[in-house]
Amino acid sequence: MMIKNFGKHIVLGVSCFFLSIQPAFAVGSTAIANHHEMKLRLNEQVVTVNGQNQTLAAPPTLMNNVTMVPLRFVAESLGTAVKWDELTRTITLSTAKTAITLTIDSKDARINGVSTALEQPATIINNTTMVPLRFISENMDQKVSFDSATLAITITSKAIQPVAVQTKRDKPTVDNLSIALPSAESNYDKIRDIISDSNSNVYMIDVNEKDYNYRYGILSYNQKEGDGRNIQKTTFIDGKFNIQYKDSRGNLQRVPSNNITPKKLFYNSLNSKLYLIAQASETYVEEATVIYEVLPEVKMVTYNLDSSMNEENNFQSPSETKVIGRLPDKQGNYVSVNMDDNIYVLDKENKKISKINLDGTVSEVAKLHLGQITGAATRNGYFYISDAKKIYRVDVSGNLEEYVNIDNLTYNKGLFDPKTQTYEPPAVNYKIENGESIAYQVEGPSALNIGGNPLFTIDNAGNIIIYDSLNRILRRINVF
C-alpha cells in the first residue's frame, strides 16, 4: 500500500494478519474476569478460555487472510464494554485506557480517536457480527500467536510487571559488552543505528562496505545472556528484502536486496515488533522509501515514492497504523516521541520541541537552551540528548535534567559476561626487557567520547547502551 501526502506526514499502514472471533452481537454482556488465555482454531466452533470449553455461534473464519470471529466472544473474553450505534452501524469497544471504533463494512477504524485502516472490516454474516481478532486483541494489550501448521490461535494477557523503585547511582559505571564490532580486523565495518526493545535486546544496523553481497545486516545482543565475543547478525539484508511496488505511473517495479539501503530502526513496544526504514534505489526505477517489519518476520509493510525523507529521523508509534512522524522541515534533523497519544518532535538543529497536531500543523512547545546537540534518542515519553560532556533527559514540555556526566563515570575493566555477572580479566601480553620476558596487562578501551555524533539508546532499565565508535565496541552506562 502507498502512503499519500508523504511530505507532510508519514503513516505506518501495516498489512497484518488480523485475526477475529464469533458471531451474534449483543450489548451489556458480562466480561470474563481476569482473562489469561484463550485458544481457538480456524473453522472450529469450540474454543477454550482459561481451560474451559465454550461454543461459538460461528467458527473463526478467514476473510482476505484476516481471521474473523464473533464480536460477543471478543467483548466477553477481553472484558470490554460495547456500544452499538444503529444509525451509523458503528461498534465501540472500550476499556479504561483503550477505545476501538469499527463501522460495519468499512475499513476505517479508530483507536483512541486516531484514524487507522483495516485490511478486513467488521461485517455481519447470518446475523452474527464478525470482527478482526488480532487487530482488537493486540490493541487491547493482548499477545496473539498463530500456528500455521495446526491453524491454532492463542491469545494471552500480557503480564503486568511491577514497577520497581529505581535509584540513580551517584557514580555511574561503564561495562564493556563486546569486543570490536563486528570484526576487529576490518576497516570497512561500522554501525549505522542502534535501538533497544522491551526484552533486554539491542539491535544495530551493521555496514560492511567491502562485502557487496552481504553489505548490510542487523546485529543483535541480549543483555541477559549475550556473548560479547560473538555478536551475530539477526538477519542479513538479502533476498528476503527483495520488493516490488508500483511507481507513479502505475508500473510494477522490482528492486533486489542489494539495492536496499537500511537507514533507521524503530521498535513498537505494543506489538513487540522491530521495524526498518530503508531506501530502495536502482537505475531506471523510481526511488522509494520502504518500511519493513524485521522481527518476528521479514516483510514489507508499506512504501512511498517521495524520496525526500530525512534518514536521520527516528520514528516511533503507539499503534501500527498511526501517524508515526511528520516533517515540518524536510531538511531538519528530528527525533519523535509519543506522549498521551500526541506526537512531539525535537529538532536537534534548532533545539526546539514541537507538537504535531492532528490537522498536520505544528505548534512549538519549548526551546532548549543548550549548546550543540550531538546525539538524541527517545524512550517512554522522554527525549535523551547529548552534548560534548553530558546526556540529558528532557520531557515534552522542555524541562531538562542532567542524566549522565561523562566526566563522572567509573570504567569496569574487562569484557562483561551477563550470564555470570563477572568481568573477564584484561588480556595479558609479554615484552622483552633486559633479555627477560615480562608479562603486562593490555590497557582497556579508552574513555567514552560523545562529542561527535554518538549512537545510543535507552534500555528498558533506563541505562544507556552506546556504540563506542572510537573503540568499535558496544558499551553500557549503568545509570541505575
PDB file of C-alpha atoms in Angstrom, residues 73-360:
ATOM      1  CA  PHE A  73     -16.945 -13.594  22.236  1.00  0.00           C
ATOM      2  CA  VAL A  74     -14.274 -10.899  21.808  1.00  0.00           C
ATOM      3  CA  ALA A  75     -16.086  -8.492  24.093  1.00  0.00           C
ATOM      4  CA  GLU A  76     -16.690 -11.056  26.830  1.00  0.00           C
ATOM      5  CA  SER A  77     -13.266 -12.668  26.695  1.00  0.00           C
ATOM      6  CA  LEU A  78     -11.322  -9.412  26.709  1.00  0.00           C
ATOM      7  CA  GLY A  79     -13.557  -7.727  29.255  1.00  0.00           C
ATOM      8  CA  THR A  80     -14.516  -4.742  27.104  1.00  0.00           C
ATOM      9  CA  ALA A  81     -17.598  -2.569  27.265  1.00  0.00           C
ATOM     10  CA  VAL A  82     -19.543  -2.484  23.979  1.00  0.00           C
ATOM     11  CA  LYS A  83     -21.608   0.299  22.449  1.00  0.00           C
ATOM     12  CA  TRP A  84     -23.670  -0.036  19.256  1.00  0.00           C
ATOM     13  CA  ASP A  85     -24.893   2.910  17.186  1.00  0.00           C
ATOM     14  CA  GLU A  86     -27.728   1.665  14.972  1.00  0.00           C
ATOM     15  CA  LEU A  87     -27.835   4.826  12.866  1.00  0.00           C
ATOM     16  CA  THR A  88     -24.145   4.721  11.842  1.00  0.00           C
ATOM     17  CA  ARG A  89     -23.741   0.922  12.283  1.00  0.00           C
ATOM     18  CA  THR A  90     -20.743   1.636  14.492  1.00  0.00           C
ATOM     19  CA  ILE A  91     -19.313  -0.563  17.260  1.00  0.00           C
ATOM     20  CA  THR A  92     -17.180   0.835  20.081  1.00  0.00           C
ATOM     21  CA  LEU A  93     -15.242  -1.497  22.357  1.00  0.00           C
ATOM     22  CA  SER A  94     -13.653   0.208  25.332  1.00  0.00           C
ATOM     23  CA  THR A  95     -11.615  -0.364  28.467  1.00  0.00           C
ATOM     24  CA  ALA A  96     -10.237   2.150  30.954  1.00  0.00           C
ATOM     25  CA  LYS A  97      -7.404   3.118  28.609  1.00  0.00           C
ATOM     26  CA  THR A  98      -8.386   1.998  25.089  1.00  0.00           C
ATOM     27  CA  ALA A  99     -11.372   2.636  22.830  1.00  0.00           C
ATOM     28  CA  ILE A 100     -11.692   0.930  19.436  1.00  0.00           C
ATOM     29  CA  THR A 101     -14.361   2.034  16.986  1.00  0.00           C
ATOM     30  CA  LEU A 102     -15.374  -0.105  13.994  1.00  0.00           C
ATOM     31  CA  THR A 103     -18.025   0.527  11.372  1.00  0.00           C
ATOM     32  CA  ILE A 104     -19.737  -2.380   9.658  1.00  0.00           C
ATOM     33  CA  ASP A 105     -18.308  -2.978   6.159  1.00  0.00           C
ATOM     34  CA  SER A 106     -15.898  -0.029   6.465  1.00  0.00           C
ATOM     35  CA  LYS A 107     -12.119  -0.298   6.544  1.00  0.00           C
ATOM     36  CA  ASP A 108     -11.894   2.932   8.511  1.00  0.00           C
ATOM     37  CA  ALA A 109     -11.374   2.360  12.252  1.00  0.00           C
ATOM     38  CA  ARG A 110     -10.279   4.453  15.227  1.00  0.00           C
ATOM     39  CA  ILE A 111      -8.038   3.725  18.193  1.00  0.00           C
ATOM     40  CA  ASN A 112      -8.465   6.295  20.937  1.00  0.00           C
ATOM     41  CA  GLY A 113      -9.797   8.689  18.322  1.00  0.00           C
ATOM     42  CA  VAL A 114      -6.907   8.180  15.890  1.00  0.00           C
ATOM     43  CA  SER A 115      -7.885   7.010  12.424  1.00  0.00           C
ATOM     44  CA  THR A 116      -6.410   3.767  11.132  1.00  0.00           C
ATOM     45  CA  ALA A 117      -7.083   1.376   8.256  1.00  0.00           C
ATOM     46  CA  LEU A 118      -8.209  -2.248   8.374  1.00  0.00           C
ATOM     47  CA  GLU A 119      -7.456  -4.919   5.790  1.00  0.00           C
ATOM     48  CA  GLN A 120     -10.819  -6.513   6.517  1.00  0.00           C
ATOM     49  CA  PRO A 121     -13.709  -4.562   8.058  1.00  0.00           C
ATOM     50  CA  ALA A 122     -16.208  -5.813  10.594  1.00  0.00           C
ATOM     51  CA  THR A 123     -19.153  -7.445   8.863  1.00  0.00           C
ATOM     52  CA  ILE A 124     -22.421  -9.248   9.584  1.00  0.00           C
ATOM     53  CA  ILE A 125     -22.784 -12.865   8.426  1.00  0.00           C
ATOM     54  CA  ASN A 126     -26.008 -14.769   9.120  1.00  0.00           C
ATOM     55  CA  ASN A 127     -26.998 -12.181  11.757  1.00  0.00           C
ATOM     56  CA  THR A 128     -23.642 -12.568  13.510  1.00  0.00           C
ATOM     57  CA  THR A 129     -21.258  -9.604  13.779  1.00  0.00           C
ATOM     58  CA  MET A 130     -17.757 -10.733  12.862  1.00  0.00           C
ATOM     59  CA  VAL A 131     -14.689  -8.647  13.763  1.00  0.00           C
ATOM     60  CA  PRO A 132     -10.897  -8.886  13.182  1.00  0.00           C
ATOM     61  CA  LEU A 133      -9.471 -10.667  16.214  1.00  0.00           C
ATOM     62  CA  ARG A 134      -5.776  -9.736  16.056  1.00  0.00           C
ATOM     63  CA  PHE A 135      -6.482  -6.068  15.493  1.00  0.00           C
ATOM     64  CA  ILE A 136      -8.770  -5.870  18.510  1.00  0.00           C
ATOM     65  CA  SER A 137      -6.748  -8.189  20.759  1.00  0.00           C
ATOM     66  CA  GLU A 138      -3.354  -6.560  20.219  1.00  0.00           C
ATOM     67  CA  ASN A 139      -4.771  -3.078  20.637  1.00  0.00           C
ATOM     68  CA  MET A 140      -6.311  -4.277  23.905  1.00  0.00           C
ATOM     69  CA  ASP A 141      -2.804  -5.238  25.081  1.00  0.00           C
ATOM     70  CA  GLN A 142      -3.079  -8.963  24.370  1.00  0.00           C
ATOM     71  CA  LYS A 143      -0.476 -11.196  22.753  1.00  0.00           C
ATOM     72  CA  VAL A 144      -1.638 -13.195  19.723  1.00  0.00           C
ATOM     73  CA  SER A 145       0.175 -16.162  18.184  1.00  0.00           C
ATOM     74  CA  PHE A 146      -0.802 -18.300  15.190  1.00  0.00           C
ATOM     75  CA  ASP A 147       0.408 -21.818  14.341  1.00  0.00           C
ATOM     76  CA  SER A 148       0.125 -22.212  10.568  1.00  0.00           C
ATOM     77  CA  ALA A 149       0.605 -25.984  10.801  1.00  0.00           C
ATOM     78  CA  THR A 150      -2.351 -26.594  13.127  1.00  0.00           C
ATOM     79  CA  LEU A 151      -4.345 -23.399  12.377  1.00  0.00           C
ATOM     80  CA  ALA A 152      -4.394 -22.781  16.135  1.00  0.00           C
ATOM     81  CA  ILE A 153      -4.695 -19.263  17.553  1.00  0.00           C
ATOM     82  CA  THR A 154      -3.613 -18.467  21.110  1.00  0.00           C
ATOM     83  CA  ILE A 155      -4.347 -15.175  22.866  1.00  0.00           C
ATOM     84  CA  THR A 156      -2.755 -14.411  26.224  1.00  0.00           C
ATOM     85  CA  SER A 157      -2.846 -11.413  28.510  1.00  0.00           C
ATOM     86  CA  LYS A 158       0.430  -9.580  28.724  1.00  0.00           C
ATOM     87  CA  ALA A 159       1.840  -9.870  32.198  1.00  0.00           C
ATOM     88  CA  ILE A 160       1.771  -6.644  34.196  1.00  0.00           C
ATOM     89  CA  GLN A 161       5.233  -6.084  35.556  1.00  0.00           C
ATOM     90  CA  PRO A 162       5.575  -4.468  38.976  1.00  0.00           C
ATOM     91  CA  VAL A 163       7.141  -1.036  38.813  1.00  0.00           C
ATOM     92  CA  ALA A 164      10.453  -1.150  40.600  1.00  0.00           C
ATOM     93  CA  VAL A 165      11.648   1.870  42.526  1.00  0.00           C
ATOM     94  CA  GLN A 166      14.862   2.935  40.836  1.00  0.00           C
ATOM     95  CA  THR A 167      17.626   4.944  42.390  1.00  0.00           C
ATOM     96  CA  LYS A 168      20.253   6.550  40.211  1.00  0.00           C
ATOM     97  CA  ARG A 169      23.855   5.762  41.042  1.00  0.00           C
ATOM     98  CA  ASP A 170      25.964   8.554  42.446  1.00  0.00           C
ATOM     99  CA  LYS A 171      28.767   7.468  40.146  1.00  0.00           C
ATOM    100  CA  PRO A 172      27.553   5.568  37.064  1.00  0.00           C
ATOM    101  CA  THR A 173      29.726   2.735  35.799  1.00  0.00           C
ATOM    102  CA  VAL A 174      30.558   1.594  32.286  1.00  0.00           C
ATOM    103  CA  ASP A 175      30.524  -2.044  31.157  1.00  0.00           C
ATOM    104  CA  ASN A 176      32.197  -3.318  28.002  1.00  0.00           C
ATOM    105  CA  LEU A 177      29.540  -5.507  26.388  1.00  0.00           C
ATOM    106  CA  SER A 178      31.500  -6.630  23.346  1.00  0.00           C
ATOM    107  CA  ILE A 179      34.806  -6.880  21.644  1.00  0.00           C
ATOM    108  CA  ALA A 180      35.205  -4.922  18.398  1.00  0.00           C
ATOM    109  CA  LEU A 181      32.054  -4.975  16.242  1.00  0.00           C
ATOM    110  CA  PRO A 182      31.678  -6.928  14.143  1.00  0.00           C
ATOM    111  CA  SER A 183      35.320  -7.686  13.342  1.00  0.00           C
ATOM    112  CA  ALA A 184      38.492  -6.170  14.750  1.00  0.00           C
ATOM    113  CA  GLU A 185      40.335  -6.949  11.512  1.00  0.00           C
ATOM    114  CA  SER A 186      38.292  -4.930   9.046  1.00  0.00           C
ATOM    115  CA  ASN A 187      38.352  -1.203   8.468  1.00  0.00           C
ATOM    116  CA  TYR A 188      35.183  -1.417   6.383  1.00  0.00           C
ATOM    117  CA  ASP A 189      32.711  -2.239   9.134  1.00  0.00           C
ATOM    118  CA  LYS A 190      30.657   0.316  11.001  1.00  0.00           C
ATOM    119  CA  ILE A 191      27.390   0.688  12.878  1.00  0.00           C
ATOM    120  CA  ARG A 192      24.716   2.942  11.392  1.00  0.00           C
ATOM    121  CA  ASP A 193      21.959   2.850  14.012  1.00  0.00           C
ATOM    122  CA  ILE A 194      21.140   1.329  17.404  1.00  0.00           C
ATOM    123  CA  ILE A 195      17.899   0.690  19.305  1.00  0.00           C
ATOM    124  CA  SER A 196      16.715  -1.431  22.238  1.00  0.00           C
ATOM    125  CA  ASP A 197      13.486  -3.332  22.827  1.00  0.00           C
ATOM    126  CA  SER A 198      11.488  -4.210  25.935  1.00  0.00           C
ATOM    127  CA  ASN A 199      13.207  -7.579  26.427  1.00  0.00           C
ATOM    128  CA  SER A 200      16.851  -6.578  27.022  1.00  0.00           C
ATOM    129  CA  ASN A 201      17.744  -6.908  23.318  1.00  0.00           C
ATOM    130  CA  VAL A 202      19.837  -4.342  21.473  1.00  0.00           C
ATOM    131  CA  TYR A 203      19.726  -4.105  17.672  1.00  0.00           C
ATOM    132  CA  MET A 204      22.197  -2.378  15.355  1.00  0.00           C
ATOM    133  CA  ILE A 205      22.443  -1.780  11.613  1.00  0.00           C
ATOM    134  CA  ASP A 206      25.820  -3.150  10.553  1.00  0.00           C
ATOM    135  CA  VAL A 207      27.512  -1.929   7.374  1.00  0.00           C
ATOM    136  CA  ASN A 208      30.358  -3.774   5.638  1.00  0.00           C
ATOM    137  CA  GLU A 209      31.254  -1.807   2.518  1.00  0.00           C
ATOM    138  CA  LYS A 210      33.755  -4.483   1.480  1.00  0.00           C
ATOM    139  CA  ASP A 211      31.173  -7.242   1.084  1.00  0.00           C
ATOM    140  CA  TYR A 212      28.915  -6.379  -1.863  1.00  0.00           C
ATOM    141  CA  ASN A 213      26.576  -9.357  -1.494  1.00  0.00           C
ATOM    142  CA  TYR A 214      26.047  -9.006   2.270  1.00  0.00           C
ATOM    143  CA  ARG A 215      26.806  -5.338   2.790  1.00  0.00           C
ATOM    144  CA  TYR A 216      24.094  -4.744   5.379  1.00  0.00           C
ATOM    145  CA  GLY A 217      22.845  -6.729   8.298  1.00  0.00           C
ATOM    146  CA  ILE A 218      21.168  -6.282  11.671  1.00  0.00           C
ATOM    147  CA  LEU A 219      23.183  -7.293  14.711  1.00  0.00           C
ATOM    148  CA  SER A 220      21.523  -8.255  17.988  1.00  0.00           C
ATOM    149  CA  TYR A 221      22.811  -8.552  21.528  1.00  0.00           C
ATOM    150  CA  ASN A 222      20.872  -9.765  24.553  1.00  0.00           C
ATOM    151  CA  GLN A 223      21.885  -8.099  27.815  1.00  0.00           C
ATOM    152  CA  LYS A 224      20.898 -11.135  29.898  1.00  0.00           C
ATOM    153  CA  GLU A 225      22.696 -13.921  28.050  1.00  0.00           C
ATOM    154  CA  GLY A 226      24.545 -12.449  25.091  1.00  0.00           C
ATOM    155  CA  ASP A 227      28.080 -13.382  24.080  1.00  0.00           C
ATOM    156  CA  GLY A 228      30.066 -10.203  23.584  1.00  0.00           C
ATOM    157  CA  ARG A 229      32.793 -12.084  21.727  1.00  0.00           C
ATOM    158  CA  ASN A 230      30.430 -13.431  19.124  1.00  0.00           C
ATOM    159  CA  ILE A 231      27.668 -10.955  18.328  1.00  0.00           C
ATOM    160  CA  GLN A 232      25.703 -12.395  15.419  1.00  0.00           C
ATOM    161  CA  LYS A 233      23.577 -10.901  12.687  1.00  0.00           C
ATOM    162  CA  THR A 234      19.880 -11.441  13.332  1.00  0.00           C
ATOM    163  CA  THR A 235      19.372 -11.103   9.607  1.00  0.00           C
ATOM    164  CA  PHE A 236      21.240 -10.041   6.504  1.00  0.00           C
ATOM    165  CA  ILE A 237      19.682  -7.628   4.042  1.00  0.00           C
ATOM    166  CA  ASP A 238      19.388 -10.401   1.482  1.00  0.00           C
ATOM    167  CA  GLY A 239      16.754 -11.942  -0.776  1.00  0.00           C
ATOM    168  CA  LYS A 240      14.127 -11.714   1.951  1.00  0.00           C
ATOM    169  CA  PHE A 241      14.161  -7.936   1.392  1.00  0.00           C
ATOM    170  CA  ASN A 242      13.537  -8.084  -2.363  1.00  0.00           C
ATOM    171  CA  ILE A 243      10.498  -5.906  -3.067  1.00  0.00           C
ATOM    172  CA  GLN A 244       8.174  -4.832  -5.804  1.00  0.00           C
ATOM    173  CA  TYR A 245       5.983  -1.752  -5.912  1.00  0.00           C
ATOM    174  CA  LYS A 246       4.089   0.436  -8.342  1.00  0.00           C
ATOM    175  CA  ASP A 247       5.741   3.646  -9.480  1.00  0.00           C
ATOM    176  CA  SER A 248       3.939   6.955 -10.018  1.00  0.00           C
ATOM    177  CA  ARG A 249       2.799   5.765 -13.470  1.00  0.00           C
ATOM    178  CA  GLY A 250       1.326   2.559 -12.086  1.00  0.00           C
ATOM    179  CA  ASN A 251       4.071   0.344 -13.492  1.00  0.00           C
ATOM    180  CA  LEU A 252       5.251  -2.556 -11.351  1.00  0.00           C
ATOM    181  CA  GLN A 253       8.900  -2.146 -10.367  1.00  0.00           C
ATOM    182  CA  ARG A 254      11.165  -4.715  -8.727  1.00  0.00           C
ATOM    183  CA  VAL A 255      14.163  -3.863  -6.565  1.00  0.00           C
ATOM    184  CA  PRO A 256      16.572  -6.573  -5.345  1.00  0.00           C
ATOM    185  CA  SER A 257      18.012  -6.547  -1.855  1.00  0.00           C
ATOM    186  CA  ASN A 258      21.451  -5.320  -2.958  1.00  0.00           C
ATOM    187  CA  ASN A 259      19.774  -2.023  -3.900  1.00  0.00           C
ATOM    188  CA  ILE A 260      18.106  -1.671  -0.492  1.00  0.00           C
ATOM    189  CA  THR A 261      19.895   0.712   1.891  1.00  0.00           C
ATOM    190  CA  PRO A 262      18.806   0.498   5.552  1.00  0.00           C
ATOM    191  CA  LYS A 263      18.507   3.865   7.310  1.00  0.00           C
ATOM    192  CA  LYS A 264      16.828   3.637  10.709  1.00  0.00           C
ATOM    193  CA  LEU A 265      15.428   1.072  13.134  1.00  0.00           C
ATOM    194  CA  PHE A 266      12.418   1.570  15.344  1.00  0.00           C
ATOM    195  CA  TYR A 267      10.688  -0.677  17.858  1.00  0.00           C
ATOM    196  CA  ASN A 268       6.999  -0.851  18.756  1.00  0.00           C
ATOM    197  CA  SER A 269       6.627  -1.988  22.374  1.00  0.00           C
ATOM    198  CA  LEU A 270       2.886  -2.626  21.989  1.00  0.00           C
ATOM    199  CA  ASN A 271       3.302  -5.413  19.467  1.00  0.00           C
ATOM    200  CA  SER A 272       6.954  -6.317  20.224  1.00  0.00           C
ATOM    201  CA  LYS A 273       7.970  -5.815  16.599  1.00  0.00           C
ATOM    202  CA  LEU A 274      11.143  -4.356  15.118  1.00  0.00           C
ATOM    203  CA  TYR A 275      10.831  -2.197  12.002  1.00  0.00           C
ATOM    204  CA  LEU A 276      13.337  -0.850   9.484  1.00  0.00           C
ATOM    205  CA  ILE A 277      13.161   2.267   7.335  1.00  0.00           C
ATOM    206  CA  ALA A 278      15.160   1.729   4.125  1.00  0.00           C
ATOM    207  CA  GLN A 279      15.760   3.361   0.766  1.00  0.00           C
ATOM    208  CA  ALA A 280      15.103   1.417  -2.441  1.00  0.00           C
ATOM    209  CA  SER A 281      17.122   2.807  -5.322  1.00  0.00           C
ATOM    210  CA  GLU A 282      18.019   1.269  -8.669  1.00  0.00           C
ATOM    211  CA  THR A 283      18.867   2.638 -12.110  1.00  0.00           C
ATOM    212  CA  TYR A 284      15.771   3.472 -14.167  1.00  0.00           C
ATOM    213  CA  VAL A 285      13.480   2.636 -11.226  1.00  0.00           C
ATOM    214  CA  GLU A 286      11.631   5.313  -9.286  1.00  0.00           C
ATOM    215  CA  GLU A 287      13.200   5.581  -5.836  1.00  0.00           C
ATOM    216  CA  ALA A 288      11.084   4.683  -2.809  1.00  0.00           C
ATOM    217  CA  THR A 289      11.244   4.893   0.958  1.00  0.00           C
ATOM    218  CA  VAL A 290      10.279   1.489   2.356  1.00  0.00           C
ATOM    219  CA  ILE A 291       9.232   0.341   5.815  1.00  0.00           C
ATOM    220  CA  TYR A 292       9.882  -3.312   6.648  1.00  0.00           C
ATOM    221  CA  GLU A 293       8.866  -5.429   9.587  1.00  0.00           C
ATOM    222  CA  VAL A 294      12.100  -7.206  10.544  1.00  0.00           C
ATOM    223  CA  LEU A 295      11.107  -9.177  13.629  1.00  0.00           C
ATOM    224  CA  PRO A 296       9.389 -11.555  14.178  1.00  0.00           C
ATOM    225  CA  GLU A 297       9.408 -11.959  10.374  1.00  0.00           C
ATOM    226  CA  VAL A 298      10.721 -10.011   7.405  1.00  0.00           C
ATOM    227  CA  LYS A 299       8.072  -8.411   5.221  1.00  0.00           C
ATOM    228  CA  MET A 300       7.422  -5.081   3.570  1.00  0.00           C
ATOM    229  CA  VAL A 301       4.890  -3.004   5.476  1.00  0.00           C
ATOM    230  CA  THR A 302       4.473  -0.019   3.174  1.00  0.00           C
ATOM    231  CA  TYR A 303       6.365   2.317   0.867  1.00  0.00           C
ATOM    232  CA  ASN A 304       6.285   5.820  -0.562  1.00  0.00           C
ATOM    233  CA  LEU A 305       7.744   7.340  -3.690  1.00  0.00           C
ATOM    234  CA  ASP A 306       8.721  10.618  -2.016  1.00  0.00           C
ATOM    235  CA  SER A 307      12.458  10.119  -1.516  1.00  0.00           C
ATOM    236  CA  SER A 308      12.989  13.374   0.410  1.00  0.00           C
ATOM    237  CA  MET A 309      12.583  11.709   3.817  1.00  0.00           C
ATOM    238  CA  ASN A 310      15.354  12.698   6.189  1.00  0.00           C
ATOM    239  CA  GLU A 311      17.175   9.483   7.052  1.00  0.00           C
ATOM    240  CA  GLU A 312      18.181  10.846  10.460  1.00  0.00           C
ATOM    241  CA  ASN A 313      14.584  10.921  11.679  1.00  0.00           C
ATOM    242  CA  ASN A 314      13.698   8.463  14.416  1.00  0.00           C
ATOM    243  CA  PHE A 315      10.083   7.341  14.296  1.00  0.00           C
ATOM    244  CA  GLN A 316       8.051   5.620  16.977  1.00  0.00           C
ATOM    245  CA  SER A 317       4.384   4.742  17.072  1.00  0.00           C
ATOM    246  CA  PRO A 318       1.966   3.603  19.788  1.00  0.00           C
ATOM    247  CA  SER A 319      -0.006   1.604  17.232  1.00  0.00           C
ATOM    248  CA  GLU A 320       0.906   0.044  13.915  1.00  0.00           C
ATOM    249  CA  THR A 321      -1.418   2.120  11.785  1.00  0.00           C
ATOM    250  CA  LYS A 322      -0.997   5.509  13.388  1.00  0.00           C
ATOM    251  CA  VAL A 323       0.893   8.536  12.100  1.00  0.00           C
ATOM    252  CA  ILE A 324       4.457   7.896  13.198  1.00  0.00           C
ATOM    253  CA  GLY A 325       6.263  11.039  12.194  1.00  0.00           C
ATOM    254  CA  ARG A 326       5.918  14.302  10.331  1.00  0.00           C
ATOM    255  CA  LEU A 327       8.412  16.508   8.606  1.00  0.00           C
ATOM    256  CA  PRO A 328       7.655  20.212   9.119  1.00  0.00           C
ATOM    257  CA  ASP A 329      11.042  20.887   7.559  1.00  0.00           C
ATOM    258  CA  LYS A 330      12.406  18.258   5.188  1.00  0.00           C
ATOM    259  CA  GLN A 331      15.931  19.462   5.854  1.00  0.00           C
ATOM    260  CA  GLY A 332      15.529  19.283   9.641  1.00  0.00           C
ATOM    261  CA  ASN A 333      17.055  16.704  11.923  1.00  0.00           C
ATOM    262  CA  TYR A 334      14.401  15.270  14.216  1.00  0.00           C
ATOM    263  CA  VAL A 335      13.600  12.592  16.738  1.00  0.00           C
ATOM    264  CA  SER A 336       9.998  11.967  17.764  1.00  0.00           C
ATOM    265  CA  VAL A 337       8.240  10.715  20.857  1.00  0.00           C
ATOM    266  CA  ASN A 338       4.663   9.789  21.729  1.00  0.00           C
ATOM    267  CA  MET A 339       3.059  11.041  24.915  1.00  0.00           C
ATOM    268  CA  ASP A 340      -0.634  10.706  25.794  1.00  0.00           C
ATOM    269  CA  ASP A 341      -1.416   9.853  22.157  1.00  0.00           C
ATOM    270  CA  ASN A 342       0.283  13.045  20.955  1.00  0.00           C
ATOM    271  CA  ILE A 343       3.404  13.198  18.817  1.00  0.00           C
ATOM    272  CA  TYR A 344       6.210  15.579  19.729  1.00  0.00           C
ATOM    273  CA  VAL A 345       9.348  16.196  17.714  1.00  0.00           C
ATOM    274  CA  LEU A 346      12.708  17.504  18.796  1.00  0.00           C
ATOM    275  CA  ASP A 347      14.547  19.499  16.146  1.00  0.00           C
ATOM    276  CA  LYS A 348      18.189  18.829  17.009  1.00  0.00           C
ATOM    277  CA  GLU A 349      19.493  21.606  14.798  1.00  0.00           C
ATOM    278  CA  ASN A 350      17.224  24.382  16.054  1.00  0.00           C
ATOM    279  CA  LYS A 351      16.941  22.905  19.583  1.00  0.00           C
ATOM    280  CA  LYS A 352      13.186  23.202  19.830  1.00  0.00           C
ATOM    281  CA  ILE A 353      10.344  20.837  20.730  1.00  0.00           C
ATOM    282  CA  SER A 354       7.119  20.989  18.724  1.00  0.00           C
ATOM    283  CA  LYS A 355       3.784  19.210  18.929  1.00  0.00           C
ATOM    284  CA  ILE A 356       2.293  17.670  15.815  1.00  0.00           C
ATOM    285  CA  ASN A 357      -1.401  18.483  15.605  1.00  0.00           C
ATOM    286  CA  LEU A 358      -3.948  16.138  14.040  1.00  0.00           C
ATOM    287  CA  ASP A 359      -4.609  18.612  11.224  1.00  0.00           C
ATOM    288  CA  GLY A 360      -0.956  18.477  10.203  1.00  0.00           C
TER     289      GLY A 360
END
